[in-house]
PDB file of C-alpha atoms in Angstrom:
ATOM      1  CA  GLU N 211      -8.913 -15.111  14.525  1.00 79.00           C
ATOM      2  CA  LEU N 212     -10.845 -12.107  15.580  1.00 81.00           C
ATOM      3  CA  PRO N 213      -7.154 -10.379  17.063  1.00 86.00           C
ATOM      4  CA  VAL N 214      -5.984 -11.186  12.387  1.00 92.00           C
ATOM      5  CA  ARG N 215      -8.930 -10.012  11.013  1.00 89.00           C
ATOM      6  CA  GLU N 216      -9.745  -6.879  12.659  1.00 89.00           C
ATOM      7  CA  LEU N 217      -5.969  -6.306  12.014  1.00 92.00           C
ATOM      8  CA  GLY N 218      -7.098  -7.341   8.233  1.00 91.00           C
ATOM      9  CA  ASP N 219      -9.714  -4.341   8.401  1.00 88.00           C
ATOM     10  CA  CYS N 220      -6.811  -2.055   9.191  1.00 88.00           C
ATOM     11  CA  LEU N 221      -4.911  -2.543   6.628  1.00 90.00           C
ATOM     12  CA  ARG N 222      -7.899  -2.215   4.410  1.00 87.00           C
ATOM     13  CA  GLY N 223      -8.483   0.954   4.924  1.00 82.00           C
ATOM     14  CA  SER N 224     -11.446   0.842   7.064  1.00 77.00           C
ATOM     15  CA  VAL N 225     -12.927   3.307   9.454  1.00 67.00           C
ATOM     16  CA  ALA N 226     -11.347   2.796  12.590  1.00 63.00           C
ATOM     17  CA  LEU N 227     -14.054   2.613  15.409  1.00 64.00           C
ATOM     18  CA  HIS N 228     -12.586   5.809  17.959  1.00 64.00           C
ATOM     19  CA  SER N 229     -13.611   8.125  14.234  1.00 66.00           C
ATOM     20  CA  ASP N 230     -14.859   8.276  10.616  1.00 65.00           C
ATOM     21  CA  LEU N 231     -12.087   8.736   9.255  1.00 67.00           C
ATOM     22  CA  PRO N 232     -10.236   5.453   7.771  1.00 74.00           C
ATOM     23  CA  HIS N 233      -7.239   4.796   8.848  1.00 79.00           C
ATOM     24  CA  ASN N 234      -3.735   6.260   7.886  1.00 86.00           C
ATOM     25  CA  PRO N 235      -1.389   4.235   5.640  1.00 87.00           C
ATOM     26  CA  ALA N 236       1.230   4.791   8.742  1.00 89.00           C
ATOM     27  CA  ILE N 237      -0.924   2.317  10.911  1.00 89.00           C
ATOM     28  CA  ARG N 238      -1.751   0.512   7.702  1.00 92.00           C
ATOM     29  CA  SER N 239       1.901  -0.128   7.378  1.00 94.00           C
ATOM     30  CA  GLN N 240       1.855  -1.715  10.672  1.00 94.00           C
ATOM     31  CA  ALA N 241      -0.883  -3.341  10.846  1.00 94.00           C
ATOM     32  CA  ALA N 242       0.630  -5.132   7.920  1.00 96.00           C
ATOM     33  CA  LEU N 243       3.620  -6.183   9.795  1.00 97.00           C
ATOM     34  CA  ALA N 244       1.413  -7.206  12.932  1.00 96.00           C
ATOM     35  CA  ILE N 245      -0.534  -9.129  10.819  1.00 96.00           C
ATOM     36  CA  ALA N 246       3.274 -10.989   9.837  1.00 97.00           C
ATOM     37  CA  GLN N 247       4.145 -11.478  13.254  1.00 96.00           C
ATOM     38  CA  TRP N 248       0.466 -13.294  14.562  1.00 95.00           C
ATOM     39  CA  GLN N 249       0.768 -15.310  11.212  1.00 96.00           C
ATOM     40  CA  ASN N 250       4.772 -16.545  12.239  1.00 96.00           C
ATOM     41  CA  ASN N 251       3.227 -17.299  16.300  1.00 95.00           C
ATOM     42  CA  LYS N 252      -0.162 -19.089  14.986  1.00 93.00           C
ATOM     43  CA  ALA N 253       1.657 -20.882  12.454  1.00 93.00           C
ATOM     44  CA  PRO N 254       1.622 -24.482  11.116  1.00 92.00           C
ATOM     45  CA  GLU N 255       4.369 -27.041  12.008  1.00 90.00           C
ATOM     46  CA  SER N 256       5.470 -27.366   8.504  1.00 89.00           C
ATOM     47  CA  ARG N 257       5.374 -25.586   5.406  1.00 88.00           C
ATOM     48  CA  HIS N 258       2.877 -28.383   3.584  1.00 84.00           C
ATOM     49  CA  VAL N 259       0.125 -28.013   5.599  1.00 85.00           C
ATOM     50  CA  VAL N 260      -2.858 -27.019   3.556  1.00 77.00           C
ATOM     51  CA  GLY N 261      -6.421 -25.806   4.222  1.00 74.00           C
ATOM     52  CA  GLY N 262      -8.838 -24.303   7.610  1.00 70.00           C
ATOM     53  CA  THR N 263      -6.906 -20.908   9.568  1.00 79.00           C
ATOM     54  CA  SER N 264      -3.436 -22.320   9.010  1.00 89.00           C
ATOM     55  CA  TRP N 265      -2.212 -18.939   6.971  1.00 93.00           C
ATOM     56  CA  LEU N 266      -5.258 -17.118   8.167  1.00 94.00           C
ATOM     57  CA  GLY N 267      -2.603 -14.410   8.243  1.00 95.00           C
ATOM     58  CA  LEU N 268      -0.777 -14.967   4.029  1.00 96.00           C
ATOM     59  CA  ASP N 269      -4.568 -15.465   3.189  1.00 95.00           C
ATOM     60  CA  LEU N 270      -5.379 -12.075   4.446  1.00 95.00           C
ATOM     61  CA  LEU N 271      -2.147 -10.224   3.504  1.00 97.00           C
ATOM     62  CA  MET N 272      -2.291 -12.133   0.182  1.00 95.00           C
ATOM     63  CA  GLN N 273      -6.087 -11.443  -0.575  1.00 94.00           C
ATOM     64  CA  TYR N 274      -4.994  -7.767   0.360  1.00 94.00           C
ATOM     65  CA  PHE N 275      -2.165  -7.317  -2.491  1.00 94.00           C
ATOM     66  CA  LYS N 276      -3.988  -9.009  -4.572  1.00 92.00           C
ATOM     67  CA  GLU N 277      -7.547  -7.202  -4.544  1.00 89.00           C
ATOM     68  CA  ARG N 278      -5.171  -3.418  -4.542  1.00 87.00           C
ATOM     69  CA  TYR N 279      -1.921  -4.221  -6.327  1.00 85.00           C
ATOM     70  CA  TYR N 280      -3.135  -7.044  -9.133  1.00 85.00           C
ATOM     71  CA  CYS N 281      -4.860  -6.356 -12.723  1.00 81.00           C
ATOM     72  CA  ASN N 282      -5.784  -9.786 -14.486  1.00 81.00           C
ATOM     73  CA  GLY N 283      -3.290 -11.391 -12.884  1.00 81.00           C
ATOM     74  CA  ASN N 284      -0.647  -9.233 -13.026  1.00 83.00           C
ATOM     75  CA  VAL N 285       1.080  -7.034 -10.276  1.00 85.00           C
ATOM     76  CA  LEU N 286       0.946  -3.796 -11.625  1.00 79.00           C
ATOM     77  CA  PRO N 287       3.657  -1.020 -11.328  1.00 78.00           C
ATOM     78  CA  VAL N 288       4.303   0.802  -9.076  1.00 75.00           C
ATOM     79  CA  ASN N 289       3.867   4.614  -8.353  1.00 69.00           C
ATOM     80  CA  PHE N 290       6.402   5.851  -5.391  1.00 62.00           C
ATOM     81  CA  ARG N 291       6.157   9.509  -6.296  1.00 70.00           C
ATOM     82  CA  ARG N 292       4.174  12.531  -6.999  1.00 70.00           C
ATOM     83  CA  ILE N 293       4.282  15.919  -8.032  1.00 77.00           C
ATOM     84  CA  VAL N 294       2.761  18.106  -5.263  1.00 79.00           C
ATOM     85  CA  LEU N 295       2.192  21.615  -6.357  1.00 80.00           C
ATOM     86  CA  HIS N 296       2.508  24.400  -3.981  1.00 78.00           C
ATOM     87  CA  LYS N 297       0.766  28.099  -3.975  1.00 75.00           C
ATOM     88  CA  HIS N 298       0.972  30.673  -2.009  1.00 64.00           C
ATOM     89  CA  ILE N 299      -1.488  33.241  -4.282  1.00 49.00           C
ATOM     90  CA  ALA N 300      -5.400  33.687  -4.066  1.00 50.00           C
ATOM     91  CA  GLY N 301      -6.453  33.458  -7.459  1.00 48.00           C
ATOM     92  CA  GLY N 302      -3.888  30.018  -8.944  1.00 44.00           C
ATOM     93  CA  ALA N 303      -4.530  27.824 -11.382  1.00 47.00           C
ATOM     94  CA  SER N 304      -8.593  27.890 -10.673  1.00 49.00           C
ATOM     95  CA  GLY N 305      -9.128  31.063 -10.563  1.00 48.00           C
ATOM     96  CA  GLY N 306     -10.082  30.568  -6.621  1.00 45.00           C
ATOM     97  CA  ASP N 307      -8.220  30.971  -3.533  1.00 41.00           C
ATOM     98  CA  THR N 308      -5.898  29.012  -3.182  1.00 39.00           C
ATOM     99  CA  THR N 309      -4.788  29.107   0.447  1.00 39.00           C
ATOM    100  CA  SER N 310      -8.105  27.570   1.583  1.00 43.00           C
ATOM    101  CA  ASP N 311      -7.100  23.732   0.639  1.00 50.00           C
ATOM    102  CA  GLY N 312      -3.158  24.157   2.513  1.00 56.00           C
ATOM    103  CA  GLY N 313      -1.802  25.681  -1.147  1.00 70.00           C
ATOM    104  CA  TYR N 314      -1.033  22.535  -2.325  1.00 72.00           C
ATOM    105  CA  GLN N 315      -2.103  20.405  -5.061  1.00 77.00           C
ATOM    106  CA  TYR N 316      -1.140  16.721  -6.623  1.00 76.00           C
ATOM    107  CA  LEU N 317      -0.471  16.975 -10.248  1.00 79.00           C
ATOM    108  CA  ASP N 318      -1.860  14.022 -10.335  1.00 75.00           C
ATOM    109  CA  ALA N 319      -4.980  14.949 -10.017  1.00 76.00           C
ATOM    110  CA  LEU N 320      -5.547  16.721 -12.510  1.00 80.00           C
ATOM    111  CA  SER N 321      -6.520  14.628 -15.326  1.00 79.00           C
ATOM    112  CA  GLU N 322      -6.696  17.710 -18.454  1.00 86.00           C
ATOM    113  CA  LYS N 323      -3.302  18.680 -19.879  1.00 87.00           C
ATOM    114  CA  ASP N 324      -4.594  22.348 -20.533  1.00 88.00           C
ATOM    115  CA  GLU N 325      -5.153  22.124 -16.117  1.00 85.00           C
ATOM    116  CA  ARG N 326      -2.107  20.588 -15.750  1.00 83.00           C
ATOM    117  CA  GLU N 327      -0.268  22.977 -17.842  1.00 87.00           C
ATOM    118  CA  ASN N 328      -2.545  26.044 -16.163  1.00 86.00           C
ATOM    119  CA  ALA N 329      -1.352  24.408 -12.073  1.00 83.00           C
ATOM    120  CA  ILE N 330       1.958  24.026 -12.827  1.00 84.00           C
ATOM    121  CA  GLU N 331       2.394  27.934 -14.310  1.00 86.00           C
ATOM    122  CA  PHE N 332       0.829  28.900 -11.611  1.00 83.00           C
ATOM    123  CA  ALA N 333       2.824  27.135  -8.378  1.00 83.00           C
ATOM    124  CA  ASP N 334       5.245  29.027  -6.742  1.00 83.00           C
ATOM    125  CA  GLU N 335       7.541  26.087  -5.743  1.00 82.00           C
ATOM    126  CA  ILE N 336       7.253  22.056  -6.667  1.00 81.00           C
ATOM    127  CA  GLU N 337       7.737  18.751  -5.233  1.00 80.00           C
ATOM    128  CA  ILE N 338       7.791  15.224  -5.172  1.00 77.00           C
ATOM    129  CA  GLU N 339       6.894  13.721  -2.664  1.00 70.00           C
ATOM    130  CA  GLU N 340       6.975  10.078  -1.601  1.00 70.00           C
ATOM    131  CA  ASP N 341       3.508   8.227  -1.707  1.00 73.00           C
ATOM    132  CA  GLU N 342       2.028   6.484   1.295  1.00 79.00           C
ATOM    133  CA  GLU N 343       0.042   4.218  -0.604  1.00 82.00           C
ATOM    134  CA  TYR N 344       3.743   3.272  -1.796  1.00 85.00           C
ATOM    135  CA  ARG N 345       4.492   2.544   2.305  1.00 87.00           C
ATOM    136  CA  VAL N 346       2.167   0.320   2.479  1.00 91.00           C
ATOM    137  CA  ARG N 347       2.511  -1.781  -0.803  1.00 92.00           C
ATOM    138  CA  VAL N 348       5.994  -2.305   0.644  1.00 92.00           C
ATOM    139  CA  ALA N 349       5.209  -3.300   4.235  1.00 95.00           C
ATOM    140  CA  CYS N 350       2.967  -5.399   2.364  1.00 96.00           C
ATOM    141  CA  VAL N 351       5.112  -7.546   0.394  1.00 96.00           C
ATOM    142  CA  THR N 352       7.976  -7.140   3.553  1.00 96.00           C
ATOM    143  CA  ALA N 353       5.223  -8.516   5.710  1.00 97.00           C
ATOM    144  CA  ILE N 354       4.119 -11.881   3.612  1.00 97.00           C
ATOM    145  CA  ALA N 355       7.995 -12.164   2.878  1.00 97.00           C
ATOM    146  CA  SER N 356       8.985 -12.596   6.447  1.00 97.00           C
ATOM    147  CA  ILE N 357       6.126 -15.174   7.270  1.00 96.00           C
ATOM    148  CA  ARG N 358       7.759 -19.135   8.186  1.00 96.00           C
ATOM    149  CA  ALA N 359       6.173 -22.697   9.036  1.00 94.00           C
ATOM    150  CA  LYS N 360       7.493 -23.021  12.794  1.00 94.00           C
ATOM    151  CA  ASP N 361      10.301 -25.839  11.391  1.00 94.00           C
ATOM    152  CA  GLY N 362      11.304 -22.293   9.609  1.00 94.00           C
ATOM    153  CA  MET N 363      10.481 -23.492   5.660  1.00 94.00           C
ATOM    154  CA  THR N 364       8.319 -20.589   3.400  1.00 94.00           C
ATOM    155  CA  PRO N 365       5.440 -21.556   2.015  1.00 94.00           C
ATOM    156  CA  PRO N 366       5.199 -22.606  -1.681  1.00 93.00           C
ATOM    157  CA  SER N 367       3.112 -20.045  -1.370  1.00 93.00           C
ATOM    158  CA  VAL N 368       5.335 -17.186  -0.427  1.00 96.00           C
ATOM    159  CA  ILE N 369       7.358 -18.161  -2.619  1.00 96.00           C
ATOM    160  CA  GLU N 370       5.549 -17.607  -6.052  1.00 94.00           C
ATOM    161  CA  PHE N 371       4.117 -14.322  -4.298  1.00 95.00           C
ATOM    162  CA  LEU N 372       7.536 -13.242  -4.252  1.00 94.00           C
ATOM    163  CA  GLU N 373       8.520 -14.622  -8.325  1.00 93.00           C
ATOM    164  CA  ASP N 374       5.422 -12.497  -9.817  1.00 91.00           C
ATOM    165  CA  VAL N 375       6.404  -9.581  -7.680  1.00 90.00           C
ATOM    166  CA  LEU N 376      10.375 -10.245  -9.146  1.00 89.00           C
ATOM    167  CA  VAL N 377       9.095 -11.807 -12.790  1.00 87.00           C
ATOM    168  CA  SER N 378       6.663  -7.552 -12.989  1.00 82.00           C
ATOM    169  CA  GLY N 379      10.037  -5.814 -12.565  1.00 70.00           C
ATOM    170  CA  ASP N 380       8.429  -4.022  -9.111  1.00 51.00           C
ATOM    171  CA  LYS N 381      11.898  -3.973  -7.872  1.00 52.00           C
ATOM    172  CA  ALA N 382      11.065  -1.160  -5.607  1.00 50.00           C
ATOM    173  CA  ALA N 383       8.368  -3.161  -3.920  1.00 50.00           C
ATOM    174  CA  VAL N 384      11.528  -5.948  -2.903  1.00 52.00           C
ATOM    175  CA  GLY N 385      12.252  -3.417  -0.001  1.00 50.00           C
TER     176      GLY N 385
END
């Protein structure tokens, strides 16, 4: 039971034991898939088994998804793209040296309309980047969808979850 709880902490992005930094999205995505594998290895004989720690891995995945991607009982829409503004000059929209932060800025990080307009005006290059949290979300949906009981049947809570995702119109999270 301890290994899957550690994987659950990793999925949440908890600070890694070897550093003061949280796990990156690639590691968190793999943790979601590893939790599903653990759950399938420890699955009960039938999909109708409830209670105890029979579905601990599934419970961890569902809890994480509901904490991160649900609001008032509804699945939040996915935002899997971010606009990145690259600046190759000193003194961009903020007036300071923009090369110290790697020369890029996310447009969605700017809250004021004037800030956004200035950032776009001073950008040398604009590109669209995949949001890394999107990868974690998709891995979580994939992990939940792959969980089975020993008899090969899908637990009812997984079917209900997938129905919620599909009804929400979140086609991007389906795969």
